[in-house]
Amino acid sequence: MLDDTFHDRLDGMLGETDADRRRLYPGASADWQPVHTVYVPGDRFRADTVRTWGSQALAALDEHGPLPGFDQEIGELVRDKLAREPVEDLRIDFEDGYGLRSDDQEDADVRAAARALAAALGAG
């Protein structure tokens, strides 16, 4: 369990970094930013990719959990997040992670990924 002073100590340790970031990137900050970004090669994206990744993450947590160093409440928050939104920022990659393909193959993969994305969005 984190003690009551943890947040203040962490803020203190990050103070210089926060000041540098404000200096280097002035202006209004975003209210929300994703914790991570996932790149999926364009030919491997399916309508159930996000759901599958979430199921796999929950299975890994079941097999290897609980999370070390965190109390049960944090573990429940992580489990809820993985069930609700396992991937915050997904990118369908038709560049570096996709590889070299013929124009016809790439066009077919783009169409398939677009159909899969539409199905995933339609399913929520």
CSV table of C-alpha atoms in Angstrom, one decimal:
chain,number,residue,atom,x,y,z
A,1,MET,CA,0.0,0.0,0.0
A,2,LEU,CA,1.3,3.5,-0.8
A,3,ASP,CA,1.6,5.7,2.2
A,4,ASP,CA,0.0,9.2,2.4
A,5,THR,CA,3.2,11.0,1.5
A,6,PHE,CA,4.0,9.0,-1.6
A,7,HIS,CA,2.3,11.5,-4.0
A,8,ASP,CA,4.1,14.4,-2.5
A,9,ARG,CA,7.5,12.6,-2.6
A,10,LEU,CA,6.9,11.6,-6.3
A,11,ASP,CA,5.9,15.2,-7.2
A,12,GLY,CA,9.1,16.4,-5.6
A,13,MET,CA,11.2,13.9,-7.5
A,14,LEU,CA,9.6,14.9,-10.8
A,15,GLY,CA,9.6,18.7,-10.2
A,16,GLU,CA,12.7,19.5,-12.3
A,17,THR,CA,11.5,17.3,-15.1
A,18,ASP,CA,8.0,19.0,-15.0
A,19,ALA,CA,9.6,22.4,-15.1
A,20,ASP,CA,11.7,21.4,-18.1
A,21,ARG,CA,8.7,20.1,-19.9
A,22,ARG,CA,6.7,23.3,-19.3
A,23,ARG,CA,9.7,25.3,-20.6
A,24,LEU,CA,10.2,23.1,-23.7
A,25,TYR,CA,6.5,22.7,-24.5
A,26,PRO,CA,4.7,25.9,-23.4
A,27,GLY,CA,1.0,26.4,-23.7
A,28,ALA,CA,-2.0,24.5,-22.5
A,29,SER,CA,-1.5,20.9,-21.7
A,30,ALA,CA,-3.7,18.1,-22.9
A,31,ASP,CA,-6.2,16.9,-20.3
A,32,TRP,CA,-5.6,13.3,-21.2
A,33,GLN,CA,-2.8,11.4,-22.9
A,34,PRO,CA,-2.7,7.7,-23.5
A,35,VAL,CA,-0.5,5.6,-21.3
A,36,HIS,CA,0.8,3.7,-24.3
A,37,THR,CA,0.4,3.5,-28.0
A,38,VAL,CA,0.1,0.2,-29.8
A,39,TYR,CA,1.1,-0.3,-33.4
A,40,VAL,CA,-0.4,-3.2,-35.2
A,41,PRO,CA,0.8,-4.2,-38.7
A,42,GLY,CA,-1.9,-3.3,-41.2
A,43,ASP,CA,-2.3,-6.9,-42.4
A,44,ARG,CA,-2.8,-8.2,-38.8
A,45,PHE,CA,-5.5,-5.9,-37.6
A,46,ARG,CA,-8.9,-7.5,-37.0
A,47,ALA,CA,-12.2,-6.2,-35.6
A,48,ASP,CA,-11.5,-8.1,-32.4
A,49,THR,CA,-7.8,-7.1,-32.0
A,50,VAL,CA,-8.4,-4.8,-29.0
A,51,ARG,CA,-10.8,-7.2,-27.3
A,52,THR,CA,-8.3,-10.1,-27.9
A,53,TRP,CA,-5.4,-8.1,-26.4
A,54,GLY,CA,-7.5,-7.2,-23.4
A,55,SER,CA,-8.5,-10.9,-22.9
A,56,GLN,CA,-4.8,-11.9,-23.1
A,57,ALA,CA,-3.8,-9.2,-20.7
A,58,LEU,CA,-6.4,-10.3,-18.2
A,59,ALA,CA,-5.4,-14.0,-18.6
A,60,ALA,CA,-1.7,-13.0,-18.0
A,61,LEU,CA,-2.8,-11.1,-14.8
A,62,ASP,CA,-4.8,-14.1,-13.7
A,63,GLU,CA,-1.8,-16.4,-14.3
A,64,HIS,CA,1.0,-14.2,-12.9
A,65,GLY,CA,-0.8,-11.7,-10.6
A,66,PRO,CA,-1.3,-10.0,-8.3
A,67,LEU,CA,0.7,-7.0,-9.4
A,68,PRO,CA,3.8,-6.8,-7.2
A,69,GLY,CA,4.0,-3.9,-4.9
A,70,PHE,CA,0.4,-2.8,-5.4
A,71,ASP,CA,-2.5,-3.3,-3.1
A,72,GLN,CA,-5.8,-5.0,-4.0
A,73,GLU,CA,-7.5,-1.7,-4.9
A,74,ILE,CA,-4.9,-0.9,-7.6
A,75,GLY,CA,-5.1,-4.4,-8.9
A,76,GLU,CA,-8.9,-4.1,-9.3
A,77,LEU,CA,-8.4,-0.7,-11.1
A,78,VAL,CA,-6.0,-2.3,-13.5
A,79,ARG,CA,-8.3,-5.3,-14.1
A,80,ASP,CA,-11.2,-2.9,-14.7
A,81,LYS,CA,-9.1,-0.8,-17.1
A,82,LEU,CA,-8.1,-3.9,-19.1
A,83,ALA,CA,-11.7,-5.1,-19.3
A,84,ARG,CA,-13.0,-1.7,-20.3
A,85,GLU,CA,-10.2,-0.2,-22.5
A,86,PRO,CA,-7.1,-2.4,-22.9
A,87,VAL,CA,-5.6,-0.3,-25.6
A,88,GLU,CA,-5.9,3.5,-25.4
A,89,ASP,CA,-4.2,4.5,-28.6
A,90,LEU,CA,-4.1,2.0,-31.5
A,91,ARG,CA,-2.3,2.7,-34.7
A,92,ILE,CA,-2.8,0.5,-37.8
A,93,ASP,CA,0.7,0.5,-39.3
A,94,PHE,CA,1.2,0.5,-43.0
A,95,GLU,CA,4.8,1.8,-42.8
A,96,ASP,CA,7.7,0.4,-40.8
A,97,GLY,CA,5.9,-2.5,-39.1
A,98,TYR,CA,4.1,-3.5,-42.2
A,99,GLY,CA,7.0,-4.4,-44.4
A,100,LEU,CA,7.3,-4.3,-48.2
A,101,ARG,CA,4.3,-5.5,-50.1
A,102,SER,CA,3.1,-5.1,-53.7
A,103,ASP,CA,0.7,-2.3,-54.4
A,104,ASP,CA,-2.2,-4.7,-54.9
A,105,GLN,CA,-1.5,-6.5,-51.6
A,106,GLU,CA,-1.2,-3.3,-49.7
A,107,ASP,CA,-4.5,-2.0,-51.2
A,108,ALA,CA,-6.2,-5.2,-50.2
A,109,ASP,CA,-4.8,-5.0,-46.7
A,110,VAL,CA,-5.9,-1.4,-46.4
A,111,ARG,CA,-9.5,-2.3,-47.5
A,112,ALA,CA,-9.6,-5.2,-45.0
A,113,ALA,CA,-8.2,-3.1,-42.2
A,114,ALA,CA,-10.8,-0.3,-42.9
A,115,ARG,CA,-13.6,-2.9,-42.9
A,116,ALA,CA,-12.3,-4.4,-39.6
A,117,LEU,CA,-12.0,-0.9,-38.1
A,118,ALA,CA,-15.6,0.0,-39.1
A,119,ALA,CA,-16.8,-3.3,-37.5
A,120,ALA,CA,-14.8,-2.7,-34.3
A,121,LEU,CA,-16.2,0.8,-34.0
A,122,GLY,CA,-19.7,-0.4,-34.7
A,123,ALA,CA,-19.3,-3.0,-31.9
A,124,GLY,CA,-18.1,-0.3,-29.5
